[in-house]
Amino acid sequence: MHNLLDGLNPRQHAAVTLPHTSALILAGAGCGKTRVLTARIAWLLKNGKASSSQIFAVTFTNKAAKEMLTRLSALLPGMPHAIWVGTFHGLANRLLRSHHQEAGLPRLFQILDSADQLSAIKRLLKSLNADTDRFDAKKVQLFINQQKEQGLRAHHMAADDPWTRKMAEFYAAYDAQCARENVVDFAELLLRSHELLQHHPALREHYQQRFRHILIDEFQDTNRLQYRWLKQFAGSDTALMAVGDDDQSIYAFRGAHSGNMHEFQRDYAGDNLIRLEQNYRSQGNILDAANALISQNSGRMGKNLWTDAGAGEPLYLYAADNDQDEARFIADKAAHLQQQGHLFGEMAILYRSNAQSRILEHTLFSAGIPYRVYGGLRFFDRQEIRHAMAYLRLLVNPDDDNAFLRVVNFPTRGIGARTLELIDAEAQANGSSLWQVARRAAGKPGKGMAGFVQLIEQLQTETELMSLPDTIAHILNASGLAAHYQQEKEGQDRLDNLQELINAASVFLQDNAESAVAPASGSVSESASGSASGSALADFLAHAALEAGHQNEQTNDAVQLMTVHAAKGLEFRTVFLSGLEEGLFPNEQALSGSKGIEEERRLMYVAITRAREHLFLSYAHTRLLHGQTRYGIPSRFLSEIPASLMQSEKTKNNIYQSTKNEFSPKISTSGGSLSGTSRPDTGAFNTASANWRSGMNVRHPKFGLGVIMQLEGRGDDARAQVNFGAVHGVKWLALAYARLEPV
DNA sequence: CATGTCTCCATTTTT
DNA sequence: TGGAGACATG
């Protein structure tokens, strides 16, 4: 118990040992948030303030849930029992499995991930003969999910305008389709479990009395439904602890409502607000930069990070001539640092959008620097895995039309579009699933379908008594999947992945058997864990849907490439933050709306605070974007960082010297000033009058300095697109009238 | 039914 | 530029 509190600073200590009240913990980046959260739980348990069954701890990602469990098991000798720790979706799933009847769900409902949901919607729109030009499936998906995240059902939609009416119609039809197919999407997990408690007071009270402590991580990322969902577990004697950082709210674009923090204060915490501001990660200059930047945002809850560590190195700004030059700079610097004893694995290259990774990868590859790109295809998203999973799903629930369609003719068995159309038409007419029609009609249309029906039914009986891994192995063989990939030229990887799926199933079984505290996604009944349902397969399917699976965590010593979003929660000794240009970061599409820029700034804040020792910032005057040369000017964020914290360097026209003297600052531009003097000769568009060229620096009497990005037309019609930077933005000007001067 | 060609379109993303 | 999806062809 001593070591539990050892090394906590006073604020952390206060948070961990808080009496039985609700509180909001405002936890800055790198201030020991997760540590406090887990220490709090351990402290409650060790001091008999609560039993493990009275704890309800919610995170966003499986990774965070796992980490919390791992840390808890380190702090507590025997792993606690019956504790509810998991993701929102995992816990919602657990609840719905326990009370599926009250929730109006079949015992073995399946979970649709986003891709499944999208194909379900496409199917739906087709069957409704919807005008897919006006009602594109992605839009419908977005609409439905947004409504669900607001807690709204189709019948709640205001039917004012025809568009909403139509959408509401789709929404209702979609829900009906899901019900028919026994499937539940992600948003539905939350909404359905929310309604479950809403409509069943006895159940609600049961949980409200049971959970004396509710703890929520990354609270700034919750959406409105999630907050309402949480509130239902809180009884009059429940203490809630919400941990979050409004400055790190970077998911508003997908519904996160950081205003929940204010509401939480009003609803529960009141004056119990603890700020964790001592940072254990970054050195002084880096923190100062972050603080200065984020202070530009309005409506913050307020926080100022500080550190015991010294100022450390200054930030380093590199103004590259073009994106290649920028990449080369980063590669050289990375190699240089490695020679100085840094590990490649301690370095990260961050960018705003994935498209930027290409050149970086290319350059690193050429330089022979090992790297790893995050955010690729995830395990359970792979085609071969999806196919295998579809067979598994059909065993549990043959009415799953998505799964049916995926593998009915894969590997090909002579079931063409014609047959499927017939089946589909009949299913529509009867309101039954494709499987049911197929089975009844198995004798009629062609022998293909009969074969498929027989295959599935045979598999069902054959695997009844098999273990999960054996079941999968058997299915791979019997369905012809394995043979199919064996024939394929480049099928070896896929076969390996399928083998990996079998292994994953074994691991899943082990995890579920040996501990009562597997992440909540794994367990079906409330009290007992493991496979109380008698279906390890169903549990495994839920697990697969809820946890897309991290890519194989290779611990190679490799530079890490990822978007700033993906870097949240991580830290690196050295961070290269690239592409700091107006339009890219801040991203021009994100700038619409007044709050857009603030979220971009928070994103920048997150990026800066990833760095422990070294932070390299860079931008390029010229960048190849969508196959066209774009001319950019430094991001406004650079001008929001005090110049005194930065060293800068510029190349002169495309000549980058990768020699030793690169650390010495040459030109001292505090970022953001439009003093770029380089005029790249590349990519000039020779459309307009000869006097003007893309990439030229110009001055406008009203808008000030800018860079010509594009030219169009000729003679009197000639127009130029000029980027005037942060204040005036990008404008089209008629060259005949605008009083533009070359600079 | 597999494979090639064309057109369109380009943040960020977890569950 | 390059990837995904829609269409057409062998």
PDB file of C-alpha atoms in Angstrom, chain A residues 120-314:
ATOM      1  CA  ALA A 120     -25.680  -3.587 -44.931  1.00  0.00           C
ATOM      2  CA  ILE A 121     -26.786  -0.076 -45.808  1.00  0.00           C
ATOM      3  CA  LYS A 122     -25.779  -0.471 -49.430  1.00  0.00           C
ATOM      4  CA  ARG A 123     -27.855  -3.582 -49.613  1.00  0.00           C
ATOM      5  CA  LEU A 124     -30.745  -1.808 -47.999  1.00  0.00           C
ATOM      6  CA  LEU A 125     -30.636   1.135 -50.370  1.00  0.00           C
ATOM      7  CA  LYS A 126     -30.576  -1.205 -53.291  1.00  0.00           C
ATOM      8  CA  SER A 127     -33.562  -3.132 -52.083  1.00  0.00           C
ATOM      9  CA  LEU A 128     -35.463   0.099 -51.561  1.00  0.00           C
ATOM     10  CA  ASN A 129     -34.500   1.253 -55.032  1.00  0.00           C
ATOM     11  CA  ALA A 130     -33.178   4.411 -53.523  1.00  0.00           C
ATOM     12  CA  ASP A 131     -31.669   7.098 -55.672  1.00  0.00           C
ATOM     13  CA  THR A 132     -28.074   6.400 -54.748  1.00  0.00           C
ATOM     14  CA  ASP A 133     -26.876   9.598 -56.326  1.00  0.00           C
ATOM     15  CA  ARG A 134     -28.759  11.685 -53.868  1.00  0.00           C
ATOM     16  CA  PHE A 135     -28.577   9.217 -51.021  1.00  0.00           C
ATOM     17  CA  ASP A 136     -25.169   7.794 -50.962  1.00  0.00           C
ATOM     18  CA  ALA A 137     -24.606   4.915 -48.564  1.00  0.00           C
ATOM     19  CA  LYS A 138     -21.887   6.676 -46.629  1.00  0.00           C
ATOM     20  CA  LYS A 139     -24.128   9.651 -46.016  1.00  0.00           C
ATOM     21  CA  VAL A 140     -26.908   7.428 -44.801  1.00  0.00           C
ATOM     22  CA  GLN A 141     -24.495   5.631 -42.517  1.00  0.00           C
ATOM     23  CA  LEU A 142     -23.287   8.916 -41.109  1.00  0.00           C
ATOM     24  CA  PHE A 143     -26.808  10.113 -40.592  1.00  0.00           C
ATOM     25  CA  ILE A 144     -27.929   6.990 -38.790  1.00  0.00           C
ATOM     26  CA  ASN A 145     -24.897   6.912 -36.539  1.00  0.00           C
ATOM     27  CA  GLN A 146     -25.190  10.562 -35.725  1.00  0.00           C
ATOM     28  CA  GLN A 147     -28.810  10.149 -34.756  1.00  0.00           C
ATOM     29  CA  LYS A 148     -28.031   7.182 -32.594  1.00  0.00           C
ATOM     30  CA  GLU A 149     -25.272   9.100 -30.923  1.00  0.00           C
ATOM     31  CA  GLN A 150     -27.779  11.758 -30.071  1.00  0.00           C
ATOM     32  CA  GLY A 151     -29.990   9.088 -28.582  1.00  0.00           C
ATOM     33  CA  LEU A 152     -32.577   9.477 -31.325  1.00  0.00           C
ATOM     34  CA  ARG A 153     -34.600   6.769 -33.048  1.00  0.00           C
ATOM     35  CA  ALA A 154     -36.144   7.033 -36.476  1.00  0.00           C
ATOM     36  CA  HIS A 155     -39.534   7.930 -35.038  1.00  0.00           C
ATOM     37  CA  HIS A 156     -37.965  10.858 -33.222  1.00  0.00           C
ATOM     38  CA  MET A 157     -36.942  12.523 -36.447  1.00  0.00           C
ATOM     39  CA  ALA A 158     -38.676  15.758 -37.202  1.00  0.00           C
ATOM     40  CA  ALA A 159     -40.151  15.190 -40.623  1.00  0.00           C
ATOM     41  CA  ASP A 160     -39.987  18.782 -41.749  1.00  0.00           C
ATOM     42  CA  ASP A 161     -38.032  18.601 -44.918  1.00  0.00           C
ATOM     43  CA  PRO A 162     -38.178  15.836 -47.500  1.00  0.00           C
ATOM     44  CA  TRP A 163     -34.504  14.997 -47.113  1.00  0.00           C
ATOM     45  CA  THR A 164     -34.774  14.285 -43.400  1.00  0.00           C
ATOM     46  CA  ARG A 165     -37.953  12.379 -44.049  1.00  0.00           C
ATOM     47  CA  LYS A 166     -36.199  10.167 -46.510  1.00  0.00           C
ATOM     48  CA  MET A 167     -33.293   9.659 -44.146  1.00  0.00           C
ATOM     49  CA  ALA A 168     -35.633   8.779 -41.318  1.00  0.00           C
ATOM     50  CA  GLU A 169     -37.253   6.269 -43.608  1.00  0.00           C
ATOM     51  CA  PHE A 170     -33.895   4.665 -44.319  1.00  0.00           C
ATOM     52  CA  TYR A 171     -33.084   4.723 -40.649  1.00  0.00           C
ATOM     53  CA  ALA A 172     -36.268   2.868 -39.774  1.00  0.00           C
ATOM     54  CA  ALA A 173     -35.788   0.369 -42.564  1.00  0.00           C
ATOM     55  CA  TYR A 174     -32.190  -0.176 -41.536  1.00  0.00           C
ATOM     56  CA  ASP A 175     -33.144  -0.919 -37.955  1.00  0.00           C
ATOM     57  CA  ALA A 176     -35.766  -3.336 -39.188  1.00  0.00           C
ATOM     58  CA  GLN A 177     -33.207  -5.054 -41.348  1.00  0.00           C
ATOM     59  CA  CYS A 178     -30.800  -5.354 -38.424  1.00  0.00           C
ATOM     60  CA  ALA A 179     -33.519  -6.855 -36.296  1.00  0.00           C
ATOM     61  CA  ARG A 180     -34.339  -9.357 -38.989  1.00  0.00           C
ATOM     62  CA  GLU A 181     -30.706 -10.335 -39.321  1.00  0.00           C
ATOM     63  CA  ASN A 182     -29.966 -10.410 -35.599  1.00  0.00           C
ATOM     64  CA  VAL A 183     -27.198  -7.875 -35.851  1.00  0.00           C
ATOM     65  CA  VAL A 184     -26.310  -4.790 -33.863  1.00  0.00           C
ATOM     66  CA  ASP A 185     -23.984  -1.982 -34.940  1.00  0.00           C
ATOM     67  CA  PHE A 186     -21.580  -0.080 -32.699  1.00  0.00           C
ATOM     68  CA  ALA A 187     -23.802   2.875 -31.986  1.00  0.00           C
ATOM     69  CA  GLU A 188     -26.677   0.508 -31.400  1.00  0.00           C
ATOM     70  CA  LEU A 189     -24.772  -1.241 -28.621  1.00  0.00           C
ATOM     71  CA  LEU A 190     -24.765   1.978 -26.684  1.00  0.00           C
ATOM     72  CA  LEU A 191     -28.204   3.191 -27.590  1.00  0.00           C
ATOM     73  CA  ARG A 192     -29.814  -0.169 -26.971  1.00  0.00           C
ATOM     74  CA  SER A 193     -28.197  -0.622 -23.591  1.00  0.00           C
ATOM     75  CA  HIS A 194     -29.108   2.921 -22.721  1.00  0.00           C
ATOM     76  CA  GLU A 195     -32.724   2.211 -23.538  1.00  0.00           C
ATOM     77  CA  LEU A 196     -32.515  -1.042 -21.648  1.00  0.00           C
ATOM     78  CA  LEU A 197     -31.773   0.761 -18.412  1.00  0.00           C
ATOM     79  CA  GLN A 198     -34.168   3.536 -19.228  1.00  0.00           C
ATOM     80  CA  HIS A 199     -37.087   1.188 -19.634  1.00  0.00           C
ATOM     81  CA  HIS A 200     -36.243  -1.176 -16.821  1.00  0.00           C
ATOM     82  CA  PRO A 201     -36.064   0.745 -13.571  1.00  0.00           C
ATOM     83  CA  ALA A 202     -35.433  -2.331 -11.483  1.00  0.00           C
ATOM     84  CA  LEU A 203     -32.426  -3.205 -13.546  1.00  0.00           C
ATOM     85  CA  ARG A 204     -31.193   0.337 -13.470  1.00  0.00           C
ATOM     86  CA  GLU A 205     -31.466   0.505  -9.724  1.00  0.00           C
ATOM     87  CA  HIS A 206     -29.671  -2.761  -9.406  1.00  0.00           C
ATOM     88  CA  TYR A 207     -26.657  -1.369 -11.201  1.00  0.00           C
ATOM     89  CA  GLN A 208     -26.881   1.989  -9.541  1.00  0.00           C
ATOM     90  CA  GLN A 209     -26.624   0.355  -6.166  1.00  0.00           C
ATOM     91  CA  ARG A 210     -23.977  -2.023  -7.247  1.00  0.00           C
ATOM     92  CA  PHE A 211     -21.522   0.464  -8.697  1.00  0.00           C
ATOM     93  CA  ARG A 212     -20.243   2.759  -6.011  1.00  0.00           C
ATOM     94  CA  HIS A 213     -17.397   4.044  -8.111  1.00  0.00           C
ATOM     95  CA  ILE A 214     -17.491   5.005 -11.742  1.00  0.00           C
ATOM     96  CA  LEU A 215     -14.258   6.081 -13.371  1.00  0.00           C
ATOM     97  CA  ILE A 216     -13.978   7.425 -16.897  1.00  0.00           C
ATOM     98  CA  ASP A 217     -10.831   7.955 -18.877  1.00  0.00           C
ATOM     99  CA  GLU A 218     -10.406  10.476 -21.731  1.00  0.00           C
ATOM    100  CA  PHE A 219     -13.640  12.099 -20.761  1.00  0.00           C
ATOM    101  CA  GLN A 220     -13.228  14.897 -23.292  1.00  0.00           C
ATOM    102  CA  ASP A 221     -13.778  12.325 -26.025  1.00  0.00           C
ATOM    103  CA  THR A 222     -17.222  11.201 -24.903  1.00  0.00           C
ATOM    104  CA  ASN A 223     -20.204  11.982 -27.062  1.00  0.00           C
ATOM    105  CA  ARG A 224     -23.596  12.959 -25.759  1.00  0.00           C
ATOM    106  CA  LEU A 225     -25.035   9.481 -25.708  1.00  0.00           C
ATOM    107  CA  GLN A 226     -22.017   8.113 -23.894  1.00  0.00           C
ATOM    108  CA  TYR A 227     -22.395  10.650 -21.143  1.00  0.00           C
ATOM    109  CA  ARG A 228     -26.079   9.924 -20.786  1.00  0.00           C
ATOM    110  CA  TRP A 229     -25.262   6.245 -20.789  1.00  0.00           C
ATOM    111  CA  LEU A 230     -22.785   6.702 -17.966  1.00  0.00           C
ATOM    112  CA  LYS A 231     -25.215   8.701 -15.926  1.00  0.00           C
ATOM    113  CA  GLN A 232     -27.623   5.821 -15.811  1.00  0.00           C
ATOM    114  CA  PHE A 233     -25.197   3.761 -13.801  1.00  0.00           C
ATOM    115  CA  ALA A 234     -24.802   6.480 -11.225  1.00  0.00           C
ATOM    116  CA  GLY A 235     -27.009   6.166  -8.167  1.00  0.00           C
ATOM    117  CA  SER A 236     -27.353   8.667  -5.376  1.00  0.00           C
ATOM    118  CA  ASP A 237     -24.388   7.145  -3.603  1.00  0.00           C
ATOM    119  CA  THR A 238     -22.108   6.642  -6.566  1.00  0.00           C
ATOM    120  CA  ALA A 239     -18.890   8.589  -6.811  1.00  0.00           C
ATOM    121  CA  LEU A 240     -17.839   9.461 -10.353  1.00  0.00           C
ATOM    122  CA  MET A 241     -14.342  10.332 -11.323  1.00  0.00           C
ATOM    123  CA  ALA A 242     -13.906  11.749 -14.785  1.00  0.00           C
ATOM    124  CA  VAL A 243     -10.398  12.224 -16.074  1.00  0.00           C
ATOM    125  CA  GLY A 244      -9.807  14.277 -19.147  1.00  0.00           C
ATOM    126  CA  ASP A 245      -8.143  17.188 -20.857  1.00  0.00           C
ATOM    127  CA  ASP A 246     -10.186  19.638 -22.844  1.00  0.00           C
ATOM    128  CA  ASP A 247      -7.025  20.765 -24.614  1.00  0.00           C
ATOM    129  CA  GLN A 248      -6.597  17.324 -26.078  1.00  0.00           C
ATOM    130  CA  SER A 249     -10.074  17.058 -27.496  1.00  0.00           C
ATOM    131  CA  ILE A 250      -9.374  16.207 -31.125  1.00  0.00           C
ATOM    132  CA  TYR A 251     -12.372  14.102 -32.011  1.00  0.00           C
ATOM    133  CA  ALA A 252     -15.148  16.646 -32.193  1.00  0.00           C
ATOM    134  CA  PHE A 253     -15.373  15.795 -35.886  1.00  0.00           C
ATOM    135  CA  ARG A 254     -16.744  12.414 -34.967  1.00  0.00           C
ATOM    136  CA  GLY A 255     -19.141  13.529 -32.295  1.00  0.00           C
ATOM    137  CA  ALA A 256     -17.002  13.976 -29.205  1.00  0.00           C
ATOM    138  CA  HIS A 257     -18.472  16.709 -27.044  1.00  0.00           C
ATOM    139  CA  SER A 258     -15.874  18.145 -24.715  1.00  0.00           C
ATOM    140  CA  GLY A 259     -18.621  20.313 -23.278  1.00  0.00           C
ATOM    141  CA  ASN A 260     -19.442  17.178 -21.338  1.00  0.00           C
ATOM    142  CA  MET A 261     -16.693  18.245 -18.988  1.00  0.00           C
ATOM    143  CA  HIS A 262     -18.557  21.389 -18.052  1.00  0.00           C
ATOM    144  CA  GLU A 263     -21.745  19.412 -17.742  1.00  0.00           C
ATOM    145  CA  PHE A 264     -20.036  16.888 -15.559  1.00  0.00           C
ATOM    146  CA  GLN A 265     -18.908  19.669 -13.274  1.00  0.00           C
ATOM    147  CA  ARG A 266     -22.432  20.933 -13.052  1.00  0.00           C
ATOM    148  CA  ASP A 267     -23.998  17.491 -12.635  1.00  0.00           C
ATOM    149  CA  TYR A 268     -21.544  15.865 -10.271  1.00  0.00           C
ATOM    150  CA  ALA A 269     -18.161  17.302  -9.521  1.00  0.00           C
ATOM    151  CA  GLY A 270     -18.984  20.834  -8.496  1.00  0.00           C
ATOM    152  CA  ASP A 271     -15.881  22.352  -6.974  1.00  0.00           C
ATOM    153  CA  ASN A 272     -14.036  19.083  -6.847  1.00  0.00           C
ATOM    154  CA  LEU A 273     -11.673  19.877  -9.618  1.00  0.00           C
ATOM    155  CA  ILE A 274      -8.099  18.703  -9.491  1.00  0.00           C
ATOM    156  CA  ARG A 275      -5.588  19.887 -12.015  1.00  0.00           C
ATOM    157  CA  LEU A 276      -2.644  17.703 -12.846  1.00  0.00           C
ATOM    158  CA  GLU A 277      -0.178  20.105 -14.367  1.00  0.00           C
ATOM    159  CA  GLN A 278       3.218  18.767 -13.460  1.00  0.00           C
ATOM    160  CA  ASN A 279       4.530  17.159 -16.567  1.00  0.00           C
ATOM    161  CA  TYR A 280       6.931  14.234 -16.416  1.00  0.00           C
ATOM    162  CA  ARG A 281       7.501  13.884 -20.079  1.00  0.00           C
ATOM    163  CA  SER A 282       8.760  16.930 -21.922  1.00  0.00           C
ATOM    164  CA  GLN A 283      11.525  19.367 -21.295  1.00  0.00           C
ATOM    165  CA  GLY A 284      10.878  23.004 -20.568  1.00  0.00           C
ATOM    166  CA  ASN A 285      11.126  24.555 -23.989  1.00  0.00           C
ATOM    167  CA  ILE A 286       8.771  22.031 -25.447  1.00  0.00           C
ATOM    168  CA  LEU A 287       6.237  22.632 -22.715  1.00  0.00           C
ATOM    169  CA  ASP A 288       6.551  26.385 -23.050  1.00  0.00           C
ATOM    170  CA  ALA A 289       5.844  26.087 -26.734  1.00  0.00           C
ATOM    171  CA  ALA A 290       2.800  23.948 -26.059  1.00  0.00           C
ATOM    172  CA  ASN A 291       1.496  26.307 -23.405  1.00  0.00           C
ATOM    173  CA  ALA A 292       1.959  29.365 -25.576  1.00  0.00           C
ATOM    174  CA  LEU A 293       0.216  27.752 -28.481  1.00  0.00           C
ATOM    175  CA  ILE A 294      -2.800  26.461 -26.634  1.00  0.00           C
ATOM    176  CA  SER A 295      -3.286  29.720 -24.773  1.00  0.00           C
ATOM    177  CA  GLN A 296      -4.656  31.076 -28.067  1.00  0.00           C
ATOM    178  CA  ASN A 297      -7.739  28.948 -27.693  1.00  0.00           C
ATOM    179  CA  SER A 298     -10.861  30.309 -26.060  1.00  0.00           C
ATOM    180  CA  GLY A 299     -13.122  28.740 -23.488  1.00  0.00           C
ATOM    181  CA  ARG A 300     -10.488  26.464 -22.025  1.00  0.00           C
ATOM    182  CA  MET A 301     -10.852  25.057 -18.586  1.00  0.00           C
ATOM    183  CA  GLY A 302      -7.387  26.400 -18.006  1.00  0.00           C
ATOM    184  CA  LYS A 303      -4.174  24.616 -17.327  1.00  0.00           C
ATOM    185  CA  ASN A 304      -0.500  25.357 -17.493  1.00  0.00           C
ATOM    186  CA  LEU A 305       1.973  22.551 -17.711  1.00  0.00           C
ATOM    187  CA  TRP A 306       5.282  22.810 -15.950  1.00  0.00           C
ATOM    188  CA  THR A 307       8.253  20.601 -15.330  1.00  0.00           C
ATOM    189  CA  ASP A 308      11.107  20.027 -12.971  1.00  0.00           C
ATOM    190  CA  ALA A 309      13.335  19.107 -15.831  1.00  0.00           C
ATOM    191  CA  GLY A 310      15.418  21.845 -17.382  1.00  0.00           C
ATOM    192  CA  ALA A 311      14.661  23.848 -20.480  1.00  0.00           C
ATOM    193  CA  GLY A 312      16.415  21.311 -22.651  1.00  0.00           C
ATOM    194  CA  GLU A 313      17.094  21.839 -26.307  1.00  0.00           C
ATOM    195  CA  PRO A 314      15.367  24.538 -28.263  1.00  0.00           C
TER     196      PRO A 314
END
